[in-house]
GROMACS .gro file of C-alpha atoms in nm:
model
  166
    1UNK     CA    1   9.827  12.258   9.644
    2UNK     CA    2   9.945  12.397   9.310
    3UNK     CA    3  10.288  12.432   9.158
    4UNK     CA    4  10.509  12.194   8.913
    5UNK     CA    5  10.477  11.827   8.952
    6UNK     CA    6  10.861  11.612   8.923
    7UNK     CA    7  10.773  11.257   8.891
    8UNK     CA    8  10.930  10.910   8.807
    9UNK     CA    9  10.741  10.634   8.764
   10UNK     CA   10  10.868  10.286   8.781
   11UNK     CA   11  10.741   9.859   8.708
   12UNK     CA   12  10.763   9.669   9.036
   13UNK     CA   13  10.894   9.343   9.019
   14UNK     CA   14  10.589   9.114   9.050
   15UNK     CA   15  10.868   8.862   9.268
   16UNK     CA   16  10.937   9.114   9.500
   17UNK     CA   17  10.797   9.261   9.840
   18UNK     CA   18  10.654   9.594   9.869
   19UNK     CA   19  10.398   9.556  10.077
   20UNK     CA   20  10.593   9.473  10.401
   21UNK     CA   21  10.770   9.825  10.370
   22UNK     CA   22  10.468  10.017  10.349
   23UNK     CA   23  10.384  10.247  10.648
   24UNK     CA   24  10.059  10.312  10.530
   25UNK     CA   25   9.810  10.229  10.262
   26UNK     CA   26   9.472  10.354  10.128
   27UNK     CA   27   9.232  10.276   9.837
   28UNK     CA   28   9.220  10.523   9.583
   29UNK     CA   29   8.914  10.554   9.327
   30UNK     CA   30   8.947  10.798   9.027
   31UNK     CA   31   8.731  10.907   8.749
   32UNK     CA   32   8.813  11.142   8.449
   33UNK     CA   33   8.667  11.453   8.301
   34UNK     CA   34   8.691  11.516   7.955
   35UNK     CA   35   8.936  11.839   7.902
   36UNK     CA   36   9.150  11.898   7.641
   37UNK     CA   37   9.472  12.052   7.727
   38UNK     CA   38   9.458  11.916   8.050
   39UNK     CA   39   9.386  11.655   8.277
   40UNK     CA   40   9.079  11.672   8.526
   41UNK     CA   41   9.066  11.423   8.761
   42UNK     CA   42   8.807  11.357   9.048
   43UNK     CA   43   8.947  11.172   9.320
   44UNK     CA   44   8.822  10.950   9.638
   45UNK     CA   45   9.155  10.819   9.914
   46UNK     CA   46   8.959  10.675  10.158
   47UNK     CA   47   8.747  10.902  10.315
   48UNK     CA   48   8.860  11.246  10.177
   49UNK     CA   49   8.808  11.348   9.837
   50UNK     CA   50   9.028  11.589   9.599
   51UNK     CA   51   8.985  11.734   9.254
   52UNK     CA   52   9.302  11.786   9.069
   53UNK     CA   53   9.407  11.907   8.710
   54UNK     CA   54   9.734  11.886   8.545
   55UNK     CA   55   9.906  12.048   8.288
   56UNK     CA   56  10.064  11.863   7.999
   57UNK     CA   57  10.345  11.700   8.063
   58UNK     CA   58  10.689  11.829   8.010
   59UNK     CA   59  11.094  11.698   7.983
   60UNK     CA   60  10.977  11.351   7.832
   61UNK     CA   61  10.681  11.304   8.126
   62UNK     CA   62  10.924  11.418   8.397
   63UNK     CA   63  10.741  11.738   8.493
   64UNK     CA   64  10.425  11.954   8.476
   65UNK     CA   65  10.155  12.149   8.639
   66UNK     CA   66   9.959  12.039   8.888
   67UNK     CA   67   9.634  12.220   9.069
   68UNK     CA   68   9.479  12.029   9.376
   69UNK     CA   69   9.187  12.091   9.595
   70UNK     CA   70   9.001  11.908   9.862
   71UNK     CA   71   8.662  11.841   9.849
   72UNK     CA   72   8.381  11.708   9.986
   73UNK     CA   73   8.259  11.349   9.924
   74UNK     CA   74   7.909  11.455   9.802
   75UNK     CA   75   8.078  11.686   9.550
   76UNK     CA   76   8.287  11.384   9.459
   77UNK     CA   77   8.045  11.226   9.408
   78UNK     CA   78   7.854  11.432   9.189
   79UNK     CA   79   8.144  11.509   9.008
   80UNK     CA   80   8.218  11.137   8.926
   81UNK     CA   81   7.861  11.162   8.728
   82UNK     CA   82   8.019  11.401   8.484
   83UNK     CA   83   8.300  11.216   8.448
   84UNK     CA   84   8.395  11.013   8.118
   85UNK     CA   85   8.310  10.607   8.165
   86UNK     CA   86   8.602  10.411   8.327
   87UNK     CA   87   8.741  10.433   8.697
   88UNK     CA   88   9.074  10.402   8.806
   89UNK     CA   89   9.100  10.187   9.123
   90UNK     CA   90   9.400  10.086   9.310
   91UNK     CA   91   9.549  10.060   9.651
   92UNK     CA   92   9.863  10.281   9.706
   93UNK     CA   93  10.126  10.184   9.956
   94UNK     CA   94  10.354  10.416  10.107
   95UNK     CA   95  10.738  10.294  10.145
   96UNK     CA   96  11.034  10.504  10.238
   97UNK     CA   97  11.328  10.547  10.049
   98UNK     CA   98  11.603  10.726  10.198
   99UNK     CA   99  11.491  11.084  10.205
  100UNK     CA  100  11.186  11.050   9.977
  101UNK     CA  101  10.846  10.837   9.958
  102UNK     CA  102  10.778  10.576   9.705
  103UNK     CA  103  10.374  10.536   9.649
  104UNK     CA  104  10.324  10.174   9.517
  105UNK     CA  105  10.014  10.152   9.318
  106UNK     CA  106   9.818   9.784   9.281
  107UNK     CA  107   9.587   9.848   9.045
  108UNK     CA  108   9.214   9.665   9.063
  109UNK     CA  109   8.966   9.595   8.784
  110UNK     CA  110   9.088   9.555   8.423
  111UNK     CA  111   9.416   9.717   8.552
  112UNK     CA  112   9.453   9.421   8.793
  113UNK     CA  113   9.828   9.296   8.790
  114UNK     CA  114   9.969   9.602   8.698
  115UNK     CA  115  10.179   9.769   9.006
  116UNK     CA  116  10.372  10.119   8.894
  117UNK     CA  117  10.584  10.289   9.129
  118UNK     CA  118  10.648  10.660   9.155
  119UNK     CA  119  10.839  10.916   9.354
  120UNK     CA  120  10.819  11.290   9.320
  121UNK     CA  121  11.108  11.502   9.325
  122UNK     CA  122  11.201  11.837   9.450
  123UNK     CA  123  11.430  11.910   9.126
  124UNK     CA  124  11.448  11.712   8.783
  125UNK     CA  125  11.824  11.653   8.869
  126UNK     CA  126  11.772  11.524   9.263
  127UNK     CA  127  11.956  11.225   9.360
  128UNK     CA  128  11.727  10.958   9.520
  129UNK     CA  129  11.710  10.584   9.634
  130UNK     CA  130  11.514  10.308   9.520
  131UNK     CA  131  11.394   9.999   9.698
  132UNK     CA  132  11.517   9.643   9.556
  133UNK     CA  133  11.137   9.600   9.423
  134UNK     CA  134  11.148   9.873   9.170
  135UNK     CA  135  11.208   9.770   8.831
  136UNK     CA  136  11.241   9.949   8.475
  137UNK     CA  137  11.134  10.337   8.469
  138UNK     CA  138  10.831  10.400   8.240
  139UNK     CA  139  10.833  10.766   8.322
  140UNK     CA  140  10.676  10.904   7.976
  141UNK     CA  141  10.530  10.603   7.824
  142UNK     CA  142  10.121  10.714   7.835
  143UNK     CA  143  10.051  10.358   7.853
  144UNK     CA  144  10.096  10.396   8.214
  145UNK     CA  145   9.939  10.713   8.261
  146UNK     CA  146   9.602  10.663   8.507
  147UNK     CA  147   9.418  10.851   8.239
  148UNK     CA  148   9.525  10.627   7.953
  149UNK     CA  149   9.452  10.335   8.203
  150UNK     CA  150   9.120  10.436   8.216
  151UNK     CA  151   9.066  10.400   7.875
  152UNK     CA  152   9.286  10.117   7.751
  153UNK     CA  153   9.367   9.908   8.036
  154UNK     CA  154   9.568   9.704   8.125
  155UNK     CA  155   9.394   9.362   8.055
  156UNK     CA  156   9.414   9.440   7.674
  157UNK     CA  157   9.793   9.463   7.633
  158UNK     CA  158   9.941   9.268   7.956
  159UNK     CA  159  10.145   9.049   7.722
  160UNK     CA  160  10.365   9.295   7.602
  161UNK     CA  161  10.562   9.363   7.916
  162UNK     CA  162  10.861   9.160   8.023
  163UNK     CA  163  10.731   8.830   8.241
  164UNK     CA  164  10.927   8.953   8.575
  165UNK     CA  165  10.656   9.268   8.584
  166UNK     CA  166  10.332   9.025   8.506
   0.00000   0.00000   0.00000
């Protein structure tokens, strides 16, 4: 897959259910390599494996370039050797929303608390419904960026989100 990425990304209320609505869920495992006008990530869902970079971002976070390939595990695996220390691990659940999916992320590790919704877009400007659980849009703020996670997580500045997202 390559092509422009159109993203929101969204708190979930930590009083809310998500998980109920999901359709499907897998565990998710990503590492970073060190690039600097772009991000190149190296990741495992389950029992396939993908390697992925992405342009900068674009229209305050809203959109950029995306390039995605399957691989295999071993070359995941190998690839996660070259990749800078910190992982990024988190369970995504899938919920529909109207005409478009909303991936839930629960993140694990020094992320753990932190849940971030997005949904991708067609078109910058596309009308689309959200579920009761999602909460303020963060679309744009790097804190939330999986990247960024990686290296300052979320354990270190918890406190500074409202208490309805901790």
């Amino acid at each position: 897959m390559s092509g422009f990425e159109i993203e929101r990304k969204f708190l979930v209320h930590k009083d809310k259910d998500y998980k109920s609505r999901a359709y499907a869920y897998s565990y998710i495992k990503q590492g970073y390599i060190a690039a600097k006008r772009a991000t190149v990530r190296v990741r495992v869902r389950d029992d396939r494996a993908y390697l992925t970079i992405k342009g900068p971002s674009t229209d305050g976070g809203l959109k950029r370039y995306e390039f995605e390939k399957e691989i295999s595990l071993d070359e995941a695996r190998h690839l996660f050797e070259l990749c800078e220390p910190g992982v990024v691990e988190k369970t995504r659940y899938l919920v529909r929303s109207g005409d478009h999916i909303v991936e839930v992320d629960e993140f694990a590790g020094d992320n753990e608390g932190l849940v971030l919704a997005e949904i991708e877009l067609g078109a910058e400007d596309e009308a689309f419904e959200l579920p009761d659980f999602i909460g303020m849009e963060v679309t744009g703020d790097v804190r939330f960026y999986n990247k960024q996670l990686r290296r300052f997580p979320y354990v270190i500045w918890r406190g500074t989100l409202p208490p309805e997202y901790q």
